[in-house]
């Protein structure tokens, strides 16, 4: 049976139809409209736009997944994902998807809620649904008190201790909110600030609320650590969105959250296309890039160098280098291909501001893969799987720090086209930028009450030791002469 859907966008300020979609048992076919092609509107992927494709056909056979750009508009395929659970329940009021093939279930989620999310693509069941969505009046504003009640219910849902009343409160307050990828429970909602402070009120972006991604704290200390990591990036001069770390209290229960201003909306509310590096890699080669830890940092450099894609690939590669070094120095081993993205269109693309700089190595006891040196391999080491040179596999799970880390970082910078001296300069500057970081981490982690530590168990001592080891390994080795130069 053929199923139909459409893609619209508001990039120009006005709703415009971008494409028609047909899904059947054999394939998913996306056909861009002549009008969108003629107007040069950004399509589903920057890569398609670069190639000037009007029709894209995905065989259904092997993967049974939506293309990555559309997958990014629905919650991750994890049965415990909170947004996915809520979406499934809202959807059940309209259509029963249980028992359908996974891809058909996701198609229903996509056409039901795949609009208003990150980037410029809005998916609907039909043109009529699109027009109805764009014409709808603003949802009523939610005051700080009701907001705190809603977030508190959302927290109980995340902890799996919610009542039916909590669930109804969240669903009725928000309706089908746009989905967002990632592991942490979060919502994409416009927040209303009072004198630059967020106290829980929400509203409509058209009525002056700030479009935001709001992440709920489920790991003790993580909101403060992520906020600190943003501050470090800001200090290093890297573009970061505005952030607000807040604790709302409802019925004596604190709810900690990090609200992050959306960078994919212009001041007047128009969407800016965003595509993750995962999406670009997978679009180019679906078989080779099944997960967000496939590939390597060097490969990302190649993507940024694709002819005609970025407006300033040299600047972007330097920026990527600095972000990567900061991830290593701050203990964020989670810089995988869905935590790096481009924004803009093919030809004018640039890296988005930084997002998700969470230093997950602090939570090494909770999950082994939180303690990675680097989610992606680089210079023959790091990565999630047993990549790398013989003898370096011990570094994969973060047990040890490679003694020649600095030298390997310099070598990696050289593959991005940076000169050896400028890599060394960057390392010197970024080491200086993070000189106080461990102290600040200590201040955050050491005051977490014992009762709140389990089960994630932030490990202050272990994390600080690793941060120290990493700094030492970078500082001790990065000034070493490069390959091919004679040591006097
Ligand atoms: N400030 C932002 N503006 C626009 N999109 C964002 C912003 N922050 C995050 N995102 C999008 O939301 C997704 C999930 O956010 P992220 O912080 O990575 O959460 P998680 O910690 O769960 O991985 C990101 O992959 C990115 O696409
Ligand atoms: Mg993420």
Coordinates of C-alpha atoms and ligand atoms in Angstrom, one line a residue:
X1 CA 0.0 0.0 0.0
X2 CA 1.3 3.4 -0.9
X3 CA 1.5 6.0 1.9
X4 CA 1.8 9.7 1.1
X5 CA 3.3 12.7 2.9
X6 CA 4.6 16.1 2.1
X7 CA 7.5 18.3 3.3
X8 CA 7.1 22.0 3.7
X9 CA 9.4 24.7 5.0
X10 CA 9.2 28.3 6.3
X11 CA 12.8 29.2 5.5
X12 CA 11.7 32.2 3.4
X13 CA 9.3 33.4 6.1
X14 CA 6.3 32.0 4.2
X15 CA 5.2 28.4 4.2
X16 CA 6.3 26.8 0.9
X17 CA 6.0 23.2 -0.2
X18 CA 9.4 21.5 -0.7
X19 CA 8.6 17.9 -1.7
X20 CA 6.1 15.0 -2.0
X21 CA 6.9 11.6 -0.4
X22 CA 5.7 8.1 -1.2
X23 CA 6.4 5.1 1.0
X24 CA 5.6 1.6 -0.2
X25 CA 6.9 -1.9 0.5
X26 CA 9.8 -1.4 -1.8
X27 CA 11.0 2.2 -1.4
X28 CA 10.7 5.7 -0.1
X29 CA 10.6 8.3 -2.8
X30 CA 11.1 12.0 -2.2
X31 CA 10.4 14.3 -5.1
X32 CA 11.1 18.0 -4.8
X33 CA 8.6 20.3 -6.3
X34 CA 9.5 22.3 -9.4
X35 CA 8.8 25.5 -7.5
X36 CA 11.2 24.7 -4.7
X37 CA 13.9 23.6 -7.2
X38 CA 13.5 26.8 -9.2
X39 CA 13.6 29.0 -6.1
X40 CA 16.8 27.1 -4.9
X41 CA 15.2 26.3 -1.6
X42 CA 17.2 23.9 0.6
X43 CA 16.1 20.3 0.3
X44 CA 16.3 17.3 2.5
X45 CA 20.1 17.0 2.5
X46 CA 22.8 19.5 1.6
X47 CA 24.4 16.6 -0.4
X48 CA 21.3 16.3 -2.6
X49 CA 21.3 20.0 -3.1
X50 CA 24.9 20.0 -4.0
X51 CA 24.2 17.3 -6.6
X52 CA 21.1 19.1 -7.9
X53 CA 18.9 16.0 -7.4
X54 CA 15.2 16.4 -7.8
X55 CA 14.2 12.9 -6.9
X56 CA 15.7 10.7 -4.2
X57 CA 14.8 7.0 -3.9
X58 CA 15.7 4.9 -0.9
X59 CA 15.3 1.2 -1.2
X60 CA 13.5 -0.2 1.8
X61 CA 15.2 -3.6 1.7
X62 CA 18.2 -3.6 3.9
X63 CA 18.0 -0.8 6.5
X64 CA 14.3 -0.4 7.4
X65 CA 15.1 3.1 8.6
X66 CA 14.1 6.5 7.6
X67 CA 16.7 8.6 5.9
X68 CA 18.8 10.4 8.6
X69 CA 17.3 13.8 8.0
X70 CA 13.8 12.5 8.6
X71 CA 14.9 10.2 11.4
X72 CA 16.2 13.3 13.2
X73 CA 12.6 14.6 13.4
X74 CA 11.3 11.8 15.5
X75 CA 12.6 10.6 18.9
X76 CA 15.5 8.0 18.9
X77 CA 14.6 4.4 18.4
X78 CA 14.9 3.4 22.0
X79 CA 11.8 2.0 23.6
X80 CA 12.7 3.8 26.9
X81 CA 13.1 7.2 25.3
X82 CA 10.7 9.5 27.0
X83 CA 9.7 11.5 24.0
X84 CA 9.1 8.4 22.1
X85 CA 6.8 7.0 24.8
X86 CA 4.8 10.3 25.0
X87 CA 4.6 10.5 21.2
X88 CA 3.3 6.9 21.0
X89 CA 0.6 7.7 23.5
X90 CA -0.5 10.8 21.8
X91 CA -0.5 9.0 18.5
X92 CA -2.6 6.2 19.9
X93 CA -5.4 8.7 20.3
X94 CA -5.5 8.8 16.5
X95 CA -4.1 5.6 15.1
X96 CA -2.9 2.3 16.6
X97 CA 0.6 1.7 15.4
X98 CA 1.5 -1.3 17.6
X99 CA 2.1 -4.4 15.4
X100 CA 3.1 -2.4 12.4
X101 CA 6.6 -2.8 10.9
X102 CA 9.1 -0.4 12.6
X103 CA 9.4 1.8 9.5
X104 CA 5.7 2.1 9.2
X105 CA 5.4 3.0 12.9
X106 CA 8.0 5.7 12.4
X107 CA 6.3 7.0 9.3
X108 CA 3.2 7.6 11.4
X109 CA 5.3 9.4 14.1
X110 CA 7.0 11.5 11.4
X111 CA 3.8 12.6 9.7
X112 CA 2.1 13.2 13.1
X113 CA 4.8 15.2 14.9
X114 CA 7.7 15.8 12.4
X115 CA 7.3 19.6 12.2
X116 CA 8.7 22.5 14.1
X117 CA 11.7 20.4 15.0
X118 CA 15.4 21.2 14.6
X119 CA 16.2 22.6 11.1
X120 CA 13.9 23.6 8.3
X121 CA 12.0 20.5 7.3
X122 CA 8.3 20.2 8.3
X123 CA 6.7 16.9 7.5
X124 CA 2.9 16.5 7.3
X125 CA 0.3 14.0 6.1
X126 CA -1.0 16.3 3.5
X127 CA -0.8 19.9 2.2
X128 CA -4.1 20.6 4.0
X129 CA -2.5 19.5 7.3
X130 CA 0.5 21.8 6.6
X131 CA -1.7 24.8 5.9
X132 CA -3.7 24.1 9.1
X133 CA -0.5 23.9 11.1
X134 CA 0.9 27.1 9.8
X135 CA -2.4 28.9 10.2
X136 CA -3.1 27.8 13.8
X137 CA -3.3 30.4 16.5
X138 CA -0.7 30.5 19.2
X139 CA -1.1 28.1 22.1
X140 CA -1.9 29.8 25.4
X141 CA 1.0 31.0 27.4
X142 CA 2.0 28.9 30.4
X143 CA 2.9 30.9 33.6
X144 CA 5.9 30.1 35.7
X145 CA 3.9 28.1 38.3
X146 CA 2.1 25.9 35.7
X147 CA 5.4 25.5 33.9
X148 CA 7.1 24.3 37.1
X149 CA 4.3 21.8 37.6
X150 CA 4.6 20.5 34.1
X151 CA 8.4 20.1 34.3
X152 CA 8.1 18.4 37.6
X153 CA 5.6 15.9 36.0
X154 CA 8.0 15.5 33.1
X155 CA 10.8 14.7 35.6
X156 CA 8.7 12.0 37.3
X157 CA 8.0 10.5 33.8
X158 CA 11.7 10.5 33.2
X159 CA 12.3 8.7 36.5
X160 CA 9.5 6.3 35.7
X161 CA 7.6 7.2 38.9
X162 CA 4.8 9.2 37.2
X163 CA 1.1 8.9 37.8
X164 CA -1.5 9.0 35.0
X165 CA -2.2 12.6 36.1
X166 CA 1.4 13.5 35.5
X167 CA 1.3 12.0 32.1
X168 CA -1.9 13.8 31.1
X169 CA -0.5 17.1 32.5
X170 CA 2.6 16.9 30.2
X171 CA 0.6 15.8 27.1
X172 CA -2.2 18.3 27.6
X173 CA 0.1 21.2 28.4
X174 CA 2.4 20.7 25.4
X175 CA 0.5 18.6 22.8
X176 CA 2.7 16.9 20.2
X177 CA 6.0 18.9 20.7
X178 CA 8.6 18.6 18.1
X179 CA 10.8 15.6 18.6
X180 CA 14.5 15.9 19.1
X181 CA 17.3 13.4 18.9
X182 CA 19.7 12.4 21.7
X183 CA 19.7 10.4 24.9
X184 CA 18.8 13.0 27.6
X185 CA 15.1 13.6 28.2
X186 CA 14.4 17.0 26.7
X187 CA 11.7 19.2 25.1
X188 CA 11.8 21.7 22.3
X189 CA 9.7 24.6 23.7
X190 CA 9.8 28.4 23.6
X191 CA 10.6 29.7 27.0
X192 CA 9.5 33.1 28.4
X193 CA 12.3 35.0 30.1
X194 CA 11.8 37.7 32.7
X195 CA 14.7 40.2 32.8
X196 CA 16.9 37.5 31.2
X197 CA 16.0 34.8 33.8
X198 CA 13.9 31.7 33.1
X199 CA 11.5 30.8 35.9
X200 CA 9.5 28.1 34.1
X201 CA 7.1 30.2 31.9
X202 CA 6.6 29.1 28.3
X203 CA 4.8 30.7 25.4
X204 CA 4.7 31.1 21.7
X205 CA 7.8 32.2 19.8
X206 CA 5.6 34.5 17.7
X207 CA 4.7 36.3 21.0
X208 CA 8.3 36.9 22.0
X209 CA 9.2 33.7 23.8
X210 CA 12.7 32.3 23.2
X211 CA 12.9 29.1 21.1
X212 CA 14.9 26.6 23.2
X213 CA 15.9 23.1 23.8
X214 CA 15.4 22.3 27.4
X215 CA 17.3 19.3 28.8
X216 CA 16.3 17.7 32.1
X217 CA 19.0 16.7 34.6
X218 CA 19.0 12.9 35.1
X219 CA 22.7 12.6 36.0
X220 CA 23.5 14.5 39.2
X221 CA 25.7 17.5 38.5
X222 CA 25.4 17.3 34.8
X223 CA 23.5 20.5 34.2
X224 CA 26.2 22.5 36.0
X225 CA 29.0 20.5 34.3
X226 CA 27.4 21.1 30.8
X227 CA 27.0 24.8 31.6
X228 CA 30.6 24.9 32.7
X229 CA 31.7 23.2 29.5
X230 CA 29.7 25.8 27.5
X231 CA 31.5 28.6 29.5
X232 CA 34.9 27.1 28.6
X233 CA 34.0 27.1 24.9
X234 CA 32.8 30.7 25.2
X235 CA 36.1 31.7 26.8
X236 CA 38.0 30.0 23.9
X237 CA 36.0 32.2 21.5
X238 CA 34.0 29.4 20.0
X239 CA 30.4 30.1 19.0
X240 CA 27.9 28.9 21.7
X241 CA 24.2 29.4 22.1
X242 CA 22.9 31.2 25.2
X243 CA 22.2 28.9 28.1
X244 CA 20.3 29.0 31.4
X245 CA 20.9 26.5 34.1
X246 CA 17.8 26.6 36.3
X247 CA 16.3 24.8 39.2
X248 CA 12.5 25.1 39.4
X249 CA 10.7 23.9 42.5
X250 CA 7.3 22.3 42.6
X251 CA 5.8 20.6 45.6
X252 CA 9.1 20.9 47.4
X253 CA 10.8 18.9 44.6
X254 CA 13.7 20.6 42.7
X255 CA 13.8 20.1 38.9
X256 CA 17.1 20.9 37.4
X257 CA 17.3 21.8 33.7
X258 CA 19.5 23.4 31.2
X259 CA 17.7 25.6 28.7
X260 CA 19.7 26.3 25.5
X261 CA 18.6 28.9 23.0
X262 CA 17.9 27.3 19.6
X263 CA 20.5 28.4 17.0
X264 CA 18.3 27.0 14.1
X265 CA 15.9 30.0 14.2
X266 CA 16.6 33.5 13.0
X267 CA 15.6 36.5 15.2
X268 CA 12.3 36.7 13.3
X269 CA 11.6 33.0 13.7
X270 CA 12.5 31.6 10.3
X271 CA 14.1 28.1 10.4
X272 CA 17.8 27.6 9.4
X273 CA 18.6 24.3 7.9
X274 CA 20.7 22.0 10.1
X275 CA 22.2 18.7 9.2
X276 CA 24.4 16.6 11.4
X277 CA 27.7 15.1 10.3
X278 CA 26.1 11.7 10.9
X279 CA 23.4 12.6 8.4
X280 CA 25.9 13.8 5.8
X281 CA 28.1 10.7 6.2
X282 CA 25.1 8.3 6.1
X283 CA 23.6 10.0 3.1
X284 CA 26.9 9.7 1.2
X285 CA 27.3 6.0 2.2
X286 CA 24.5 4.3 4.2
X287 CA 26.3 1.0 4.5
X288 CA 29.5 2.5 6.0
X289 CA 27.8 4.8 8.5
X290 CA 25.2 2.9 10.6
X291 CA 26.0 4.6 13.9
X292 CA 27.1 7.9 15.2
X293 CA 30.5 6.5 16.2
X294 CA 31.3 5.2 12.7
X295 CA 33.9 7.2 10.9
X296 CA 36.8 9.2 12.3
X297 CA 37.8 12.7 13.0
X298 CA 39.9 12.7 9.9
X299 CA 36.8 11.7 7.9
X300 CA 34.9 14.7 9.3
X301 CA 37.7 16.9 8.0
X302 CA 37.0 15.3 4.5
X303 CA 33.3 16.2 4.8
X304 CA 34.1 19.8 5.6
X305 CA 36.4 19.9 2.6
X306 CA 33.7 18.7 0.1
X307 CA 33.9 21.1 -2.8
X308 CA 31.1 23.6 -2.8
X309 CA 29.6 22.7 0.6
X310 CA 31.0 25.2 3.1
X311 CA 31.5 28.9 2.6
X312 CA 34.8 28.8 4.5
X313 CA 36.1 25.2 4.9
X314 CA 39.5 26.4 6.2
X315 CA 37.9 28.3 9.1
X316 CA 35.5 25.4 9.8
X317 CA 38.4 22.9 10.0
X318 CA 40.2 25.1 12.5
X319 CA 37.0 25.4 14.5
X320 CA 36.5 21.7 14.5
X321 CA 40.1 21.2 15.6
X322 CA 39.6 23.6 18.6
X323 CA 36.3 21.9 19.6
X324 CA 37.9 18.5 19.4
X325 CA 40.8 19.5 21.6
X326 CA 38.5 21.1 24.1
X327 CA 36.4 18.0 24.2
X328 CA 39.5 16.0 25.1
X329 CA 40.7 18.6 27.7
X330 CA 37.2 18.8 29.3
X331 CA 36.6 15.1 29.5
X332 CA 33.8 15.0 26.9
X333 CA 34.3 11.7 25.1
X334 CA 30.9 12.0 23.5
X335 CA 31.7 14.2 20.5
X336 CA 30.2 11.8 18.0
X337 CA 28.8 12.6 14.6
X338 CA 25.4 13.6 15.8
X339 CA 26.9 16.2 18.2
X340 CA 28.5 18.1 15.3
X341 CA 26.3 19.7 12.7
X342 CA 26.3 22.1 9.8
X343 CA 23.8 24.9 9.3
X344 CA 22.9 27.0 6.3
X345 CA 22.6 25.7 2.8
X346 CA 24.8 23.8 0.4
X347 CA 27.5 26.4 -0.6
X348 CA 27.0 28.6 2.5
X349 CA 27.2 25.9 5.2
X350 CA 29.2 26.4 8.4
X351 CA 29.5 24.6 11.7
X352 CA 26.6 25.3 14.0
X353 CA 27.4 26.8 17.4
X354 CA 28.5 24.2 19.9
X355 CA 25.9 21.9 21.5
X356 CA 26.0 19.0 23.9
X357 CA 29.5 19.6 25.3
X358 CA 28.6 17.4 28.4
X359 CA 31.7 16.0 30.0
X360 CA 30.4 12.5 30.3
X361 CA 33.7 11.0 31.5
X362 CA 32.7 12.1 35.0
X363 CA 30.1 9.3 35.0
X364 CA 32.5 6.5 34.2
X365 CA 31.0 4.1 36.7
X366 CA 27.5 4.2 35.3
X367 CA 28.4 3.2 31.7
X368 CA 31.7 2.2 30.3
X369 CA 31.1 4.1 27.1
X370 CA 30.8 7.3 29.1
X371 CA 34.5 7.1 29.7
X372 CA 35.9 7.4 26.2
X373 CA 38.9 9.5 25.3
X374 CA 37.1 10.2 22.1
X375 CA 33.9 8.8 20.5
X376 CA 35.5 8.9 17.1
X377 CA 39.0 7.6 16.4
X378 CA 41.7 10.1 15.5
X379 CA 45.4 9.6 14.6
X380 CA 45.0 5.8 15.0
X381 CA 43.7 5.9 18.6
X382 CA 40.4 6.5 20.4
X383 CA 37.0 5.6 19.1
X384 CA 34.2 3.4 20.5
X385 CA 35.1 0.1 19.0
X386 CA 38.5 -1.6 19.1
X387 CA 39.9 0.7 16.5
X388 CA 43.5 1.8 16.3
X389 CA 47.0 0.7 16.4
X390 CA 48.2 -2.3 18.1
X391 CA 49.0 -1.5 21.7
X392 CA 46.5 1.4 21.8
X393 CA 43.4 -0.6 22.4
X394 CA 43.7 -0.1 26.1
X395 CA 43.0 3.5 25.6
X396 CA 39.6 2.8 24.0
X397 CA 37.7 2.4 27.3
X398 CA 39.6 5.3 28.9
X399 CA 41.6 3.2 31.3
X400 CA 44.8 4.9 30.3
X401 CA 45.8 8.1 28.6
X402 CA 48.1 7.8 25.6
X403 CA 51.4 9.4 26.6
X404 CA 51.8 10.9 23.2
X405 CA 48.3 12.5 23.1
X406 CA 49.6 16.0 22.3
X407 CA 51.7 14.8 19.4
X408 CA 48.8 12.8 18.0
X409 CA 46.5 15.9 18.3
X410 CA 49.1 17.9 16.3
X411 CA 49.3 15.1 13.7
X412 CA 45.5 15.1 13.5
X413 CA 45.5 18.9 13.0
X414 CA 47.9 18.5 10.1
X415 CA 45.4 16.2 8.4
X416 CA 42.9 19.0 8.6
X417 CA 45.3 21.3 6.7
X418 CA 46.6 23.2 9.8
X419 CA 50.3 23.9 10.0
X420 CA 52.2 22.1 12.7
X421 CA 53.1 25.4 14.5
X422 CA 49.5 26.6 14.5
X423 CA 48.3 23.3 16.0
X424 CA 50.9 23.7 18.7
X425 CA 49.7 27.3 19.2
X426 CA 46.1 26.1 19.6
X427 CA 47.1 23.5 22.1
X428 CA 49.0 26.1 24.2
X429 CA 46.0 28.4 24.1
X430 CA 43.4 25.7 24.9
X431 CA 45.5 24.3 27.7
X432 CA 45.6 27.9 29.2
X433 CA 41.8 28.2 28.7
X434 CA 41.1 25.1 30.7
X435 CA 43.7 25.7 33.4
X436 CA 41.0 26.2 36.1
X437 CA 38.6 23.7 34.7
X438 CA 39.4 20.8 37.1
X439 CA 38.9 23.1 40.1
X440 CA 35.6 24.2 38.9
X441 CA 34.5 20.6 38.2
X442 CA 35.6 19.7 41.8
X443 CA 33.4 22.5 43.2
X444 CA 30.4 21.1 41.3
X445 CA 30.8 17.4 42.0
X446 CA 32.0 17.5 45.5
X447 CA 28.9 19.1 46.9
X448 CA 26.4 16.6 45.5
X449 CA 24.7 15.0 48.5
X450 CA 25.5 11.3 48.9
X451 CA 21.8 10.4 48.6
X452 CA 21.6 11.9 45.1
X453 CA 24.8 10.2 43.8
X454 CA 23.4 6.7 42.9
X455 CA 23.1 5.2 40.5
X456 CA 25.0 7.4 38.1
X457 CA 27.8 7.9 40.7
X458 CA 29.7 10.9 39.5
X459 CA 33.4 10.1 40.2
X460 CA 35.1 13.3 41.1
X461 CA 38.4 11.8 42.1
X462 CA 38.7 9.5 39.0
X463 CA 37.5 12.2 36.7
X464 CA 40.0 14.8 38.0
X465 CA 42.8 12.3 37.8
X466 CA 41.9 11.7 34.1
X467 CA 41.7 15.4 33.4
X468 CA 45.2 15.8 35.0
X469 CA 46.6 12.8 33.0
X470 CA 45.2 14.2 29.8
X471 CA 46.7 17.7 30.4
X472 CA 50.0 16.1 31.2
X473 CA 50.1 13.9 28.2
X474 CA 49.2 16.8 25.9
X475 CA 51.7 19.2 27.5
X476 CA 54.5 16.7 27.6
X477 CA 54.2 15.6 24.0
X478 CA 52.8 18.2 21.8
X479 CA 56.0 20.2 21.4
X480 CA 57.8 17.1 20.1
X481 CA 59.2 17.6 16.6
X482 CA 56.9 16.3 13.8
X483 CA 57.5 13.3 11.7
X484 CA 60.2 13.9 9.0
X485 CA 62.0 16.5 11.0
X486 CA 65.3 15.6 12.4
X487 CA 65.9 15.8 16.1
X488 CA 69.0 17.7 16.9
Ligands
LIG1 N1 20.8 25.1 20.9 C1 20.3 24.3 19.9 N2 19.7 24.7 18.8 C2 19.3 23.9 17.9 N3 19.4 22.5 18.0 C3 19.9 22.0 19.1 C4 20.4 22.8 20.1 N4 20.9 22.0 21.1 C5 20.7 20.8 20.6 N5 20.1 20.8 19.4 C6 19.7 19.6 18.7 O1 19.1 18.7 19.6 C7 19.8 17.4 19.5 C8 19.8 16.9 20.9 O2 20.5 17.7 21.8 P1 21.8 17.3 22.6 O3 22.2 18.4 23.4 O4 22.8 16.7 21.7 O5 21.1 16.2 23.5 P2 21.7 14.8 24.1 O6 22.6 15.1 25.2 O7 20.5 14.0 24.5 O8 22.4 14.1 23.0 C9 21.1 17.7 18.9 O9 21.6 16.6 18.2 C10 20.8 18.9 18.0 O10 20.3 18.4 16.7
LIG2 MG1 23.8 14.8 21.6

